[in-house]
Short mmCIF file of C-alpha atoms in Angstrom, two decimals:
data_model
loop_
_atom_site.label_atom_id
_atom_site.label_comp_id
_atom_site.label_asym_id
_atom_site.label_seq_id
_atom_site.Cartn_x
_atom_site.Cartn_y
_atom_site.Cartn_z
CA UNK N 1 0.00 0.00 0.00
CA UNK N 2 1.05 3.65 -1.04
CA UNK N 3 1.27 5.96 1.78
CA UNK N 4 0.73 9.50 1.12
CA UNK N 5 3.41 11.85 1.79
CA UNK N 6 2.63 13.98 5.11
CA UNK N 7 3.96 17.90 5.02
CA UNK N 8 4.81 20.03 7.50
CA UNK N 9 6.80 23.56 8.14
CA UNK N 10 8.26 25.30 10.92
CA UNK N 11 10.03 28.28 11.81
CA UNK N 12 13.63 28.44 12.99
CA UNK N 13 14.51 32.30 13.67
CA UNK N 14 14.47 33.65 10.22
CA UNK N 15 14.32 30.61 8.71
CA UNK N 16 11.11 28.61 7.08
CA UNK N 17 12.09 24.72 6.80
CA UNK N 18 9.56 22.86 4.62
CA UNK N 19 9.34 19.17 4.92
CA UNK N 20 8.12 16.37 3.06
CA UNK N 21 7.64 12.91 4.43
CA UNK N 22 7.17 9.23 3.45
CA UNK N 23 7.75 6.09 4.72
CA UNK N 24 10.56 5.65 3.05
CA UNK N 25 12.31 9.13 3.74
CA UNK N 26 11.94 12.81 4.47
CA UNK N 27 13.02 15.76 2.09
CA UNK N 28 13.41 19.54 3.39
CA UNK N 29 13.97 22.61 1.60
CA UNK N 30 14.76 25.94 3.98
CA UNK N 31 13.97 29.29 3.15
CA UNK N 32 15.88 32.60 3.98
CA UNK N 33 12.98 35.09 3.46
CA UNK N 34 11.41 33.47 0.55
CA UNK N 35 14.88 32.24 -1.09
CA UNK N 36 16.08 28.40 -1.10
CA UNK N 37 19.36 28.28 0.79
CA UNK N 38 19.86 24.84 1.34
CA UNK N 39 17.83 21.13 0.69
CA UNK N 40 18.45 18.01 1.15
CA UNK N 41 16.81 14.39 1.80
CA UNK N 42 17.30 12.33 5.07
CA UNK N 43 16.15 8.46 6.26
CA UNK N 44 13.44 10.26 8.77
CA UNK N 45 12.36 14.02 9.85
CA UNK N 46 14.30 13.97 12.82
CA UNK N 47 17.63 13.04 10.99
CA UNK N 48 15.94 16.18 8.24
CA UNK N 49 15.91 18.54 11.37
CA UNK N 50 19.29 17.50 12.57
CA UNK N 51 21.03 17.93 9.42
CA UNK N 52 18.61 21.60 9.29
CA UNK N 53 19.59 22.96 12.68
CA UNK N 54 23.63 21.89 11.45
CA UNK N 55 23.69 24.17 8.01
CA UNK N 56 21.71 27.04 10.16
CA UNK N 57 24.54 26.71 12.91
CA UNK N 58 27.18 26.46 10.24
CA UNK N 59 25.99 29.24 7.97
CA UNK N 60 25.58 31.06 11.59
CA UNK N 61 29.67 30.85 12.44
CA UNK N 62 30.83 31.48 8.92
CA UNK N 63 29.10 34.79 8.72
CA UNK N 64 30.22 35.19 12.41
CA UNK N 65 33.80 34.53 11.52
CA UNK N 66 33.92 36.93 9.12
CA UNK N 67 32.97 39.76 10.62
CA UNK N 68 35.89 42.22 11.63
CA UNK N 69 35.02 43.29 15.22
CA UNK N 70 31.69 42.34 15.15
CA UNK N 71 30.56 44.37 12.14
CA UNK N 72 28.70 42.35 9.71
CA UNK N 73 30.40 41.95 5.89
CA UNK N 74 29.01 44.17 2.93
CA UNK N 75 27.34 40.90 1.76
CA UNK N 76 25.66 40.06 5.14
CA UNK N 77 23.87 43.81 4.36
CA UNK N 78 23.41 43.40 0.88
CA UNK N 79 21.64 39.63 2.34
CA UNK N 80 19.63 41.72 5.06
CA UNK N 81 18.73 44.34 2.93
CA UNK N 82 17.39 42.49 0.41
CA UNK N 83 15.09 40.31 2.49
CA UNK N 84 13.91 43.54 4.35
CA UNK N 85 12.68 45.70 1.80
CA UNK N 86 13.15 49.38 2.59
CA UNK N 87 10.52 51.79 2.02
CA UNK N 88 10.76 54.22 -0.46
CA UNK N 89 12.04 56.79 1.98
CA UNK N 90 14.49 54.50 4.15
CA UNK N 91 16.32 54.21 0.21
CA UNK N 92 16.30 58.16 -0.46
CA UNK N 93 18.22 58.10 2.88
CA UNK N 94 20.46 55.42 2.37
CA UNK N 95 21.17 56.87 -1.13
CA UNK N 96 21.46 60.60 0.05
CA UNK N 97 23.94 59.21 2.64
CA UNK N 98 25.82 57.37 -0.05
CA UNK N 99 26.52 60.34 -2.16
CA UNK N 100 27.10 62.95 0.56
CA UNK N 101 30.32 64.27 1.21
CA UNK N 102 32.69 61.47 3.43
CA UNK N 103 29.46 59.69 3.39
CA UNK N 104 28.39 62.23 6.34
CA UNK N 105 24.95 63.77 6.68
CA UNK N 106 23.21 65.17 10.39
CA UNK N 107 19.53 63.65 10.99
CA UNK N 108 17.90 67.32 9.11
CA UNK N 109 19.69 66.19 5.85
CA UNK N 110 18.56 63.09 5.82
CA UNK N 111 15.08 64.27 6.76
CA UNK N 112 14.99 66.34 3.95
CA UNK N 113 16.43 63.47 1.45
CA UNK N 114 13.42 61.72 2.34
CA UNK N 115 10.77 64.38 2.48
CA UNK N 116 10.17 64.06 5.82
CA UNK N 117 9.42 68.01 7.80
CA UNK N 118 11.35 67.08 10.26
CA UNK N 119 14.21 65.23 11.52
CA UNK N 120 12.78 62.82 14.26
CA UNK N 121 11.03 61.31 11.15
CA UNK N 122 14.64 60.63 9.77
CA UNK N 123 15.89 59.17 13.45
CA UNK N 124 13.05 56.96 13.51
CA UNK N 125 12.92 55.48 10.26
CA UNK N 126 16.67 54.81 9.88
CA UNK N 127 16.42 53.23 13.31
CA UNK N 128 13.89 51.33 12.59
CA UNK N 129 15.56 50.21 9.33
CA UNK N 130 18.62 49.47 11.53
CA UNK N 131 16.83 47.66 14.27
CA UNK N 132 15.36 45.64 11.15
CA UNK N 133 18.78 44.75 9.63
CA UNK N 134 20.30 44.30 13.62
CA UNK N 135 17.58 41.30 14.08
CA UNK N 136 18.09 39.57 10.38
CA UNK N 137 21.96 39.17 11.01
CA UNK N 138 21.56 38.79 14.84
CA UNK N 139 23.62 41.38 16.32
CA UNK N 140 23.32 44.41 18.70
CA UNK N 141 24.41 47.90 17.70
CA UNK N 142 27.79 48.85 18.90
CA UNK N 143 25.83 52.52 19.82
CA UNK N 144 24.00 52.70 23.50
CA UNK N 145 21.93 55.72 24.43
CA UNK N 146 22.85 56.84 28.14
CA UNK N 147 20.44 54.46 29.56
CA UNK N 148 21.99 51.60 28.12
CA UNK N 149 19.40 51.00 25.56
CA UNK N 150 20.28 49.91 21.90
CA UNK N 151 20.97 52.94 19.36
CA UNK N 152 19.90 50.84 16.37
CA UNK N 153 20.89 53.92 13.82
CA UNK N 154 24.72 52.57 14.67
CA UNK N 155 23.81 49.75 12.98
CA UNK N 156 23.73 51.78 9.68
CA UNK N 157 26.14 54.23 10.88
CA UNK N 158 29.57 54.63 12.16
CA UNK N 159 29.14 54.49 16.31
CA UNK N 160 30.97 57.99 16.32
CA UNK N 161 29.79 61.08 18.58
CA UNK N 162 32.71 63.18 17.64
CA UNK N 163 31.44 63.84 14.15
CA UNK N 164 29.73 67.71 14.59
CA UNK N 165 28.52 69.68 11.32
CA UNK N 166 30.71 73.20 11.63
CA UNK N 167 27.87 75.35 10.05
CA UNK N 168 24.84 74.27 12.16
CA UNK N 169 26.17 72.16 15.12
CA UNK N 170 24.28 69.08 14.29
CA UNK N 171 25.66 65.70 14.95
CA UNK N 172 26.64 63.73 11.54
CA UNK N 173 25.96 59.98 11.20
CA UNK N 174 28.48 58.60 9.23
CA UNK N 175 27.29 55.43 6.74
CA UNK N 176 29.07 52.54 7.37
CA UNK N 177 31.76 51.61 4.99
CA UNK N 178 30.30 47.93 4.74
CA UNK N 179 26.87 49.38 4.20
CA UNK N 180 27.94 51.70 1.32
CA UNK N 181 29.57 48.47 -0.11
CA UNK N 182 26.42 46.86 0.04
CA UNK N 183 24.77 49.41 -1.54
CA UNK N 184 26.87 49.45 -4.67
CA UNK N 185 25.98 45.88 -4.99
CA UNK N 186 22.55 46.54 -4.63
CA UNK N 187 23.08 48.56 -7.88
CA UNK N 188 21.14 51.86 -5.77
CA UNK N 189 24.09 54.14 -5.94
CA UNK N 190 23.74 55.37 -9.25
CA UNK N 191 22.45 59.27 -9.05
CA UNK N 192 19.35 60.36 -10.99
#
């Protein structure tokens, strides 16, 4: 008798494993944010979740060992950025940033890259994009506000509070060399 094949999914952090099981064996496929990373075909799902949980550890410690003190590679952005989708404003920023001058603009600049009236719309949205790219590769921002509390901006930017703008006194956030790398890659660097 023919036994149908039983299917199942689960998450494992930002990872979707699919599986596929008869009696005979189980096949997986996992997903990185609707992209096929790995598959493969084991004797039984457990075995199928063992050898899932190894390539996720694996993949884990060579992107870990990488890294030059701590900061994730231009590809590990160009990875995160692509699975996060920036809005339409969170790219004028990136791409503003990208073309200014040493790669250095305050939080009003930015604003006004992306149309926003004023600059707490430019703090939150790149921080939010950073906090966004910090959870994808699993790390915490190098920048702490006094209280101890994750500045996720530093994720984008350079964790640097000596960089002041001479004509108006406004702090400059400085993009990230890996993240301007990533950007050329991305193919978003062009100007209009």
């Amino acid at each position: 008798m023919i036994t149908k094949p039983t299917y199942s999914q689960e998450k494992i952090g930002e990872y979707l494993i699919c599986y596929g099981q008869n009696q005979n064996e189980c096949k997986y496929i996992i997903y990185l944010h609707e992209k096929v990373v790995n598959k493969g075909i084991c004797s039984t799902k457990e075995k199928a979740r063992k050898a899932v949980e190894n390539f996720i550890s694996t993949r884990k410690k060579d992107m870990v060992s990488k890294r030059v003190d701590g900061i994730p590679t231009s590809q590990e952005f160009v990875e995160a950025i692509n699975a996060i989708k920036p809005s339409d404003n969170q790219w004028e920023m990136l791409k503003a940033h990208y073309h200014a001058p040493n790669r250095k603009l305050t939080s009003s600049q930015l604003a006004e890259a992306a149309g926003f009236q004023h600059f707490y719309a430019a703090n939150t949205q790149y921080g939010t994009l950073g906090r966004e790219i910090a959870r994808y590769l699993e790390i915490n921002p190098l920048g702490k506000y006094k209280n101890g509390d994750p500045l996720w901006i530093t994720t984008i930017t350079e964790e640097n509070s000596e960089s002041i703008d001479l004509d108006t006194g406004h702090y400059q956030h400085i993009l990230r060399d890996e993240v301007a790398e990533a950007l050329e890659v991305l193919g978003v660097t062009i100007k209009p």
